[in-house]
PDB file of C-alpha atoms in Angstrom:
ATOM      1  CA  GLU A   1     -51.579  76.818  49.274  1.00 71.00           C
ATOM      2  CA  ASP A   2     -52.114  74.029  46.758  1.00 72.00           C
ATOM      3  CA  GLN A   3     -55.581  72.571  47.138  1.00 88.00           C
ATOM      4  CA  VAL A   4     -57.915  70.096  45.444  1.00 95.00           C
ATOM      5  CA  THR A   5     -61.648  70.012  46.217  1.00 96.00           C
ATOM      6  CA  GLN A   6     -64.117  67.468  44.932  1.00 97.00           C
ATOM      7  CA  SER A   7     -67.895  67.718  44.896  1.00 97.00           C
ATOM      8  CA  PRO A   8     -70.292  66.316  45.678  1.00 97.00           C
ATOM      9  CA  GLU A   9     -68.978  64.048  48.439  1.00 96.00           C
ATOM     10  CA  ALA A  10     -71.581  61.427  47.569  1.00 97.00           C
ATOM     11  CA  LEU A  11     -73.900  60.935  44.616  1.00 98.00           C
ATOM     12  CA  ARG A  12     -76.714  58.452  44.117  1.00 98.00           C
ATOM     13  CA  LEU A  13     -77.995  57.947  40.586  1.00 97.00           C
ATOM     14  CA  GLN A  14     -80.585  55.738  39.020  1.00 98.00           C
ATOM     15  CA  GLU A  15     -79.224  53.487  36.309  1.00 97.00           C
ATOM     16  CA  GLY A  16     -79.178  55.495  33.084  1.00 97.00           C
ATOM     17  CA  GLU A  17     -79.296  58.885  34.859  1.00 97.00           C
ATOM     18  CA  SER A  18     -76.353  60.958  33.601  1.00 98.00           C
ATOM     19  CA  SER A  19     -74.458  63.376  35.853  1.00 98.00           C
ATOM     20  CA  SER A  20     -71.114  65.095  36.470  1.00 98.00           C
ATOM     21  CA  LEU A  21     -68.500  65.056  39.211  1.00 98.00           C
ATOM     22  CA  ASN A  22     -66.435  68.169  39.881  1.00 98.00           C
ATOM     23  CA  CYS A  23     -62.792  68.660  40.826  1.00 98.00           C
ATOM     24  CA  SER A  24     -61.654  72.213  41.456  1.00 97.00           C
ATOM     25  CA  TYR A  25     -58.017  73.045  42.099  1.00 95.00           C
ATOM     26  CA  THR A  26     -55.735  75.872  43.088  1.00 92.00           C
ATOM     27  CA  VAL A  27     -52.142  74.899  42.404  1.00 86.00           C
ATOM     28  CA  SER A  28     -49.121  76.608  40.997  1.00 83.00           C
ATOM     29  CA  GLY A  29     -47.623  74.932  37.984  1.00 86.00           C
ATOM     30  CA  LEU A  30     -50.113  72.256  36.951  1.00 89.00           C
ATOM     31  CA  ARG A  31     -48.307  69.367  35.275  1.00 92.00           C
ATOM     32  CA  GLY A  32     -51.382  67.212  34.847  1.00 94.00           C
ATOM     33  CA  LEU A  33     -54.760  66.374  36.343  1.00 96.00           C
ATOM     34  CA  PHE A  34     -55.509  62.718  36.978  1.00 97.00           C
ATOM     35  CA  TRP A  35     -58.763  60.841  37.571  1.00 98.00           C
ATOM     36  CA  TYR A  36     -58.780  57.537  39.426  1.00 98.00           C
ATOM     37  CA  ARG A  37     -61.477  55.038  40.315  1.00 98.00           C
ATOM     38  CA  GLN A  38     -61.290  53.274  43.678  1.00 97.00           C
ATOM     39  CA  ASP A  39     -63.387  50.243  44.559  1.00 96.00           C
ATOM     40  CA  PRO A  40     -63.833  49.255  48.234  1.00 94.00           C
ATOM     41  CA  GLY A  41     -60.758  47.463  49.563  1.00 92.00           C
ATOM     42  CA  LYS A  42     -58.729  48.197  46.444  1.00 95.00           C
ATOM     43  CA  GLY A  43     -56.071  50.670  45.407  1.00 96.00           C
ATOM     44  CA  PRO A  44     -56.943  53.531  43.047  1.00 97.00           C
ATOM     45  CA  GLU A  45     -57.114  52.573  39.371  1.00 97.00           C
ATOM     46  CA  PHE A  46     -56.016  55.085  36.760  1.00 96.00           C
ATOM     47  CA  LEU A  47     -58.656  56.449  34.398  1.00 97.00           C
ATOM     48  CA  PHE A  48     -57.465  59.639  32.656  1.00 95.00           C
ATOM     49  CA  THR A  49     -54.775  62.289  32.496  1.00 96.00           C
ATOM     50  CA  LEU A  50     -55.505  65.810  31.276  1.00 96.00           C
ATOM     51  CA  TYR A  51     -52.731  68.315  30.702  1.00 94.00           C
ATOM     52  CA  SER A  52     -54.187  71.519  29.290  1.00 93.00           C
ATOM     53  CA  ALA A  53     -57.393  73.546  29.394  1.00 94.00           C
ATOM     54  CA  GLY A  54     -59.850  72.433  26.746  1.00 96.00           C
ATOM     55  CA  GLU A  55     -58.572  68.878  26.677  1.00 96.00           C
ATOM     56  CA  GLU A  56     -61.093  66.023  26.815  1.00 97.00           C
ATOM     57  CA  LYS A  57     -60.670  62.263  27.246  1.00 97.00           C
ATOM     58  CA  GLU A  58     -63.307  59.520  26.933  1.00 97.00           C
ATOM     59  CA  LYS A  59     -63.545  55.923  28.026  1.00 95.00           C
ATOM     60  CA  GLU A  60     -66.788  53.981  27.708  1.00 95.00           C
ATOM     61  CA  ARG A  61     -69.413  55.934  29.704  1.00 97.00           C
ATOM     62  CA  LEU A  62     -66.885  58.370  31.202  1.00 98.00           C
ATOM     63  CA  LYS A  63     -65.669  61.661  29.781  1.00 98.00           C
ATOM     64  CA  ALA A  64     -63.209  63.958  31.517  1.00 98.00           C
ATOM     65  CA  THR A  65     -62.782  67.650  30.707  1.00 98.00           C
ATOM     66  CA  LEU A  66     -60.392  70.321  31.972  1.00 96.00           C
ATOM     67  CA  THR A  67     -60.541  74.094  32.380  1.00 94.00           C
ATOM     68  CA  LYS A  68     -58.012  76.394  34.029  1.00 90.00           C
ATOM     69  CA  LYS A  69     -59.637  75.975  37.431  1.00 93.00           C
ATOM     70  CA  GLU A  70     -61.570  72.714  37.407  1.00 96.00           C
ATOM     71  CA  SER A  71     -62.191  69.362  35.844  1.00 98.00           C
ATOM     72  CA  PHE A  72     -65.408  67.474  35.309  1.00 98.00           C
ATOM     73  CA  LEU A  73     -65.963  63.764  35.073  1.00 98.00           C
ATOM     74  CA  HIS A  74     -69.151  63.240  33.117  1.00 98.00           C
ATOM     75  CA  ILE A  75     -70.851  59.881  33.391  1.00 98.00           C
ATOM     76  CA  THR A  76     -73.392  59.056  30.717  1.00 98.00           C
ATOM     77  CA  ALA A  77     -76.098  56.437  31.269  1.00 98.00           C
ATOM     78  CA  PRO A  78     -74.318  54.899  34.273  1.00 97.00           C
ATOM     79  CA  LYS A  79     -74.618  51.243  35.218  1.00 97.00           C
ATOM     80  CA  PRO A  80     -74.424  49.690  38.705  1.00 97.00           C
ATOM     81  CA  GLU A  81     -70.874  48.535  37.961  1.00 97.00           C
ATOM     82  CA  ASP A  82     -69.849  52.198  37.773  1.00 98.00           C
ATOM     83  CA  SER A  83     -70.424  52.454  41.529  1.00 98.00           C
ATOM     84  CA  ALA A  84     -67.115  53.398  43.147  1.00 98.00           C
ATOM     85  CA  THR A  85     -65.243  56.350  44.617  1.00 97.00           C
ATOM     86  CA  TYR A  86     -63.758  58.673  42.008  1.00 98.00           C
ATOM     87  CA  LEU A  87     -60.587  60.495  43.020  1.00 98.00           C
ATOM     88  CA  CYS A  88     -59.047  63.521  41.393  1.00 97.00           C
ATOM     89  CA  ALA A  89     -55.349  64.352  41.747  1.00 96.00           C
ATOM     90  CA  VAL A  90     -53.200  67.191  40.446  1.00 95.00           C
ATOM     91  CA  ASN A  91     -49.504  66.928  39.728  1.00 93.00           C
ATOM     92  CA  THR A  92     -47.133  69.863  40.176  1.00 89.00           C
ATOM     93  CA  GLY A  93     -43.930  68.068  39.227  1.00 82.00           C
ATOM     94  CA  ASN A  94     -42.979  65.607  41.910  1.00 75.00           C
ATOM     95  CA  GLN A  95     -46.009  66.207  44.109  1.00 85.00           C
ATOM     96  CA  PHE A  96     -49.489  64.736  43.657  1.00 91.00           C
ATOM     97  CA  TYR A  97     -52.342  66.363  45.596  1.00 92.00           C
ATOM     98  CA  PHE A  98     -55.495  64.288  45.982  1.00 95.00           C
ATOM     99  CA  GLY A  99     -59.060  65.351  46.626  1.00 96.00           C
ATOM    100  CA  THR A 100     -61.256  63.480  49.094  1.00 96.00           C
ATOM    101  CA  GLY A 101     -63.226  61.777  46.339  1.00 97.00           C
ATOM    102  CA  THR A 102     -66.834  61.434  45.246  1.00 97.00           C
ATOM    103  CA  SER A 103     -68.595  58.239  46.260  1.00 97.00           C
ATOM    104  CA  LEU A 104     -70.902  57.242  43.398  1.00 98.00           C
ATOM    105  CA  THR A 105     -73.719  54.750  43.842  1.00 98.00           C
ATOM    106  CA  VAL A 106     -75.735  53.671  40.816  1.00 98.00           C
ATOM    107  CA  ILE A 107     -79.040  52.045  41.690  1.00 97.00           C
ATOM    108  CA  PRO A 108     -80.479  49.423  39.309  1.00 96.00           C
TER     109      PRO A 108
ATOM    110  CA  GLU B   1     -46.756  43.489  33.188  1.00 66.00           C
ATOM    111  CA  ALA B   2     -46.880  42.799  36.918  1.00 82.00           C
ATOM    112  CA  GLY B   3     -48.437  45.533  39.035  1.00 94.00           C
ATOM    113  CA  VAL B   4     -47.354  47.050  42.339  1.00 97.00           C
ATOM    114  CA  ALA B   5     -47.202  44.335  45.000  1.00 97.00           C
ATOM    115  CA  GLN B   6     -47.921  45.037  48.665  1.00 98.00           C
ATOM    116  CA  SER B   7     -48.007  42.869  51.760  1.00 97.00           C
ATOM    117  CA  PRO B   8     -49.544  42.135  54.102  1.00 98.00           C
ATOM    118  CA  ARG B   9     -53.045  43.050  52.910  1.00 97.00           C
ATOM    119  CA  TYR B  10     -54.416  43.220  56.446  1.00 98.00           C
ATOM    120  CA  LYS B  11     -52.826  43.706  59.833  1.00 98.00           C
ATOM    121  CA  ILE B  12     -54.357  44.095  63.296  1.00 98.00           C
ATOM    122  CA  ILE B  13     -52.124  45.170  66.176  1.00 98.00           C
ATOM    123  CA  GLU B  14     -52.420  46.626  69.648  1.00 98.00           C
ATOM    124  CA  LYS B  15     -51.395  50.243  70.210  1.00 97.00           C
ATOM    125  CA  ARG B  16     -47.692  50.684  70.981  1.00 97.00           C
ATOM    126  CA  GLN B  17     -46.818  47.599  68.927  1.00 98.00           C
ATOM    127  CA  SER B  18     -44.816  47.797  65.725  1.00 98.00           C
ATOM    128  CA  VAL B  19     -45.727  46.865  62.149  1.00 98.00           C
ATOM    129  CA  ALA B  20     -43.967  46.796  58.796  1.00 98.00           C
ATOM    130  CA  PHE B  21     -45.365  46.969  55.284  1.00 98.00           C
ATOM    131  CA  TRP B  22     -43.586  45.911  52.145  1.00 98.00           C
ATOM    132  CA  CYS B  23     -43.908  47.189  48.585  1.00 97.00           C
ATOM    133  CA  ASN B  24     -42.438  46.004  45.309  1.00 97.00           C
ATOM    134  CA  PRO B  25     -43.021  48.550  42.525  1.00 96.00           C
ATOM    135  CA  ILE B  26     -43.460  47.950  38.837  1.00 95.00           C
ATOM    136  CA  SER B  27     -40.160  46.975  37.268  1.00 93.00           C
ATOM    137  CA  GLY B  28     -38.265  49.991  35.986  1.00 90.00           C
ATOM    138  CA  HIS B  29     -40.244  52.567  37.953  1.00 93.00           C
ATOM    139  CA  ALA B  30     -37.697  54.795  39.647  1.00 92.00           C
ATOM    140  CA  THR B  31     -40.166  56.773  41.757  1.00 94.00           C
ATOM    141  CA  LEU B  32     -41.956  55.145  44.685  1.00 96.00           C
ATOM    142  CA  TYR B  33     -44.524  56.715  46.989  1.00 96.00           C
ATOM    143  CA  TRP B  34     -46.122  55.704  50.272  1.00 98.00           C
ATOM    144  CA  TYR B  35     -49.547  57.185  50.962  1.00 98.00           C
ATOM    145  CA  GLN B  36     -51.814  56.968  53.997  1.00 98.00           C
ATOM    146  CA  GLN B  37     -55.541  56.826  53.279  1.00 97.00           C
ATOM    147  CA  ILE B  38     -57.917  57.230  56.201  1.00 96.00           C
ATOM    148  CA  LEU B  39     -61.489  56.069  55.610  1.00 92.00           C
ATOM    149  CA  GLY B  40     -63.448  58.646  53.628  1.00 90.00           C
ATOM    150  CA  GLN B  41     -60.389  60.706  52.723  1.00 92.00           C
ATOM    151  CA  GLY B  42     -58.058  60.965  49.786  1.00 94.00           C
ATOM    152  CA  PRO B  43     -54.529  59.548  49.902  1.00 96.00           C
ATOM    153  CA  LYS B  44     -52.019  61.653  51.849  1.00 95.00           C
ATOM    154  CA  LEU B  45     -48.356  61.466  50.930  1.00 95.00           C
ATOM    155  CA  LEU B  46     -46.036  60.096  53.589  1.00 97.00           C
ATOM    156  CA  ILE B  47     -42.786  59.731  51.669  1.00 97.00           C
ATOM    157  CA  GLN B  48     -41.475  59.777  48.115  1.00 96.00           C
ATOM    158  CA  PHE B  49     -38.334  58.018  46.862  1.00 95.00           C
ATOM    159  CA  GLN B  50     -36.442  58.545  43.635  1.00 93.00           C
ATOM    160  CA  ASN B  51     -34.388  55.364  43.203  1.00 90.00           C
ATOM    161  CA  ASN B  52     -33.041  54.848  46.738  1.00 86.00           C
ATOM    162  CA  GLY B  53     -32.995  58.524  47.728  1.00 93.00           C
ATOM    163  CA  VAL B  54     -35.713  60.411  49.626  1.00 94.00           C
ATOM    164  CA  VAL B  55     -37.311  63.230  47.610  1.00 94.00           C
ATOM    165  CA  ASP B  56     -40.000  64.310  50.093  1.00 94.00           C
ATOM    166  CA  ASP B  57     -40.669  63.105  53.628  1.00 95.00           C
ATOM    167  CA  SER B  58     -42.051  66.357  55.002  1.00 94.00           C
ATOM    168  CA  GLN B  59     -45.338  64.763  56.096  1.00 94.00           C
ATOM    169  CA  LEU B  60     -43.861  61.599  57.581  1.00 96.00           C
ATOM    170  CA  PRO B  61     -44.268  61.493  61.403  1.00 95.00           C
ATOM    171  CA  LYS B  62     -40.628  60.715  61.934  1.00 95.00           C
ATOM    172  CA  ASP B  63     -40.962  60.019  65.649  1.00 96.00           C
ATOM    173  CA  ARG B  64     -42.842  56.816  64.805  1.00 97.00           C
ATOM    174  CA  PHE B  65     -42.698  56.194  61.051  1.00 98.00           C
ATOM    175  CA  SER B  66     -39.673  55.171  59.043  1.00 98.00           C
ATOM    176  CA  ALA B  67     -39.211  53.999  55.482  1.00 97.00           C
ATOM    177  CA  GLU B  68     -36.385  52.740  53.373  1.00 96.00           C
ATOM    178  CA  ARG B  69     -35.816  51.708  49.797  1.00 95.00           C
ATOM    179  CA  LEU B  70     -32.611  49.755  49.665  1.00 82.00           C
ATOM    180  CA  LYS B  71     -31.111  49.177  46.209  1.00 86.00           C
ATOM    181  CA  GLY B  72     -33.770  51.410  44.662  1.00 84.00           C
ATOM    182  CA  VAL B  73     -36.308  48.641  44.157  1.00 92.00           C
ATOM    183  CA  ASP B  74     -38.615  47.399  46.917  1.00 95.00           C
ATOM    184  CA  SER B  75     -39.455  49.439  49.990  1.00 97.00           C
ATOM    185  CA  THR B  76     -40.495  48.940  53.600  1.00 97.00           C
ATOM    186  CA  LEU B  77     -42.614  51.281  55.730  1.00 98.00           C
ATOM    187  CA  LYS B  78     -42.431  50.778  59.493  1.00 98.00           C
ATOM    188  CA  ILE B  79     -44.534  52.158  62.310  1.00 98.00           C
ATOM    189  CA  GLN B  80     -43.217  51.944  65.865  1.00 97.00           C
ATOM    190  CA  PRO B  81     -44.955  52.451  68.229  1.00 96.00           C
ATOM    191  CA  ALA B  82     -48.398  52.474  66.613  1.00 97.00           C
ATOM    192  CA  LYS B  83     -51.183  54.780  67.771  1.00 97.00           C
ATOM    193  CA  LEU B  84     -54.926  54.402  67.338  1.00 97.00           C
ATOM    194  CA  GLU B  85     -54.945  57.198  64.763  1.00 97.00           C
ATOM    195  CA  ASP B  86     -52.583  55.197  62.531  1.00 97.00           C
ATOM    196  CA  SER B  87     -55.503  52.947  61.569  1.00 98.00           C
ATOM    197  CA  ALA B  88     -55.699  53.445  57.804  1.00 98.00           C
ATOM    198  CA  VAL B  89     -54.867  51.905  54.465  1.00 98.00           C
ATOM    199  CA  TYR B  90     -51.231  52.290  53.455  1.00 98.00           C
ATOM    200  CA  LEU B  91     -50.921  52.572  49.708  1.00 98.00           C
ATOM    201  CA  CYS B  92     -47.742  52.154  47.738  1.00 98.00           C
ATOM    202  CA  ALA B  93     -47.514  53.660  44.268  1.00 97.00           C
ATOM    203  CA  SER B  94     -44.838  53.781  41.620  1.00 95.00           C
ATOM    204  CA  ARG B  95     -44.343  55.955  38.612  1.00 93.00           C
ATOM    205  CA  TRP B  96     -42.341  56.110  35.431  1.00 86.00           C
ATOM    206  CA  ALA B  97     -42.171  59.881  35.064  1.00 75.00           C
ATOM    207  CA  PRO B  98     -43.897  61.872  33.784  1.00 81.00           C
ATOM    208  CA  GLY B  99     -46.924  59.594  33.717  1.00 86.00           C
ATOM    209  CA  GLU B 100     -49.544  58.468  36.133  1.00 92.00           C
ATOM    210  CA  LEU B 101     -49.179  56.761  39.501  1.00 94.00           C
ATOM    211  CA  PHE B 102     -49.753  53.014  39.621  1.00 96.00           C
ATOM    212  CA  PHE B 103     -51.097  51.853  42.969  1.00 97.00           C
ATOM    213  CA  GLY B 104     -50.938  48.578  44.799  1.00 97.00           C
ATOM    214  CA  GLU B 105     -53.962  47.035  46.527  1.00 97.00           C
ATOM    215  CA  GLY B 106     -52.961  48.597  49.846  1.00 97.00           C
ATOM    216  CA  SER B 107     -52.282  47.326  53.356  1.00 98.00           C
ATOM    217  CA  ARG B 108     -55.123  47.872  55.795  1.00 98.00           C
ATOM    218  CA  LEU B 109     -53.936  48.525  59.356  1.00 98.00           C
ATOM    219  CA  THR B 110     -56.204  48.360  62.384  1.00 98.00           C
ATOM    220  CA  VAL B 111     -54.751  49.539  65.690  1.00 98.00           C
ATOM    221  CA  LEU B 112     -56.708  48.439  68.772  1.00 97.00           C
TER     222      LEU B 112
END
């Protein structure tokens, strides 16, 4: 059964304290792994797509990496405005399977 | 480029009443998705359209939910009759394959 698991469920960081969010997946025929950011009351906002193991993408304080079984979203020196829920999704063609997200809170 | 438009943003109804949500995808996006997101969970697919045809509606509770995409552009999702457990955010997304999903702001439904 295709499955996407994110950990931790919630993460509280001090401003400037770097950390990583995990997305592990078991799917057949990965066509891409997607990271989204979701602010309260808003729809998910696209961050990155990764297609093959070893691939990395960066945007400001965020860096996403991909292996054959999991992806990490590394956040370096986070700021309070990085507080949000981060969703991971895998694509197997037509289908997108979402994880339950990691709720990140960055404390000033 | 205009994003995915959804309305209404908020809706409160009594159980057993009906409600309809509307979505206008990004121009040129052939694929349209409706997702249900319950608080604290990830989005769950309800139905997927390719142009005006249904690709996947296996998780749509067809006894109460219906959706259509006439002319392959905008779409309507209807719930009738609503149950308490239908309280959620209904997200519409569109895609120009093989890229990412673009989401609207969502329609938050509260069933009392």
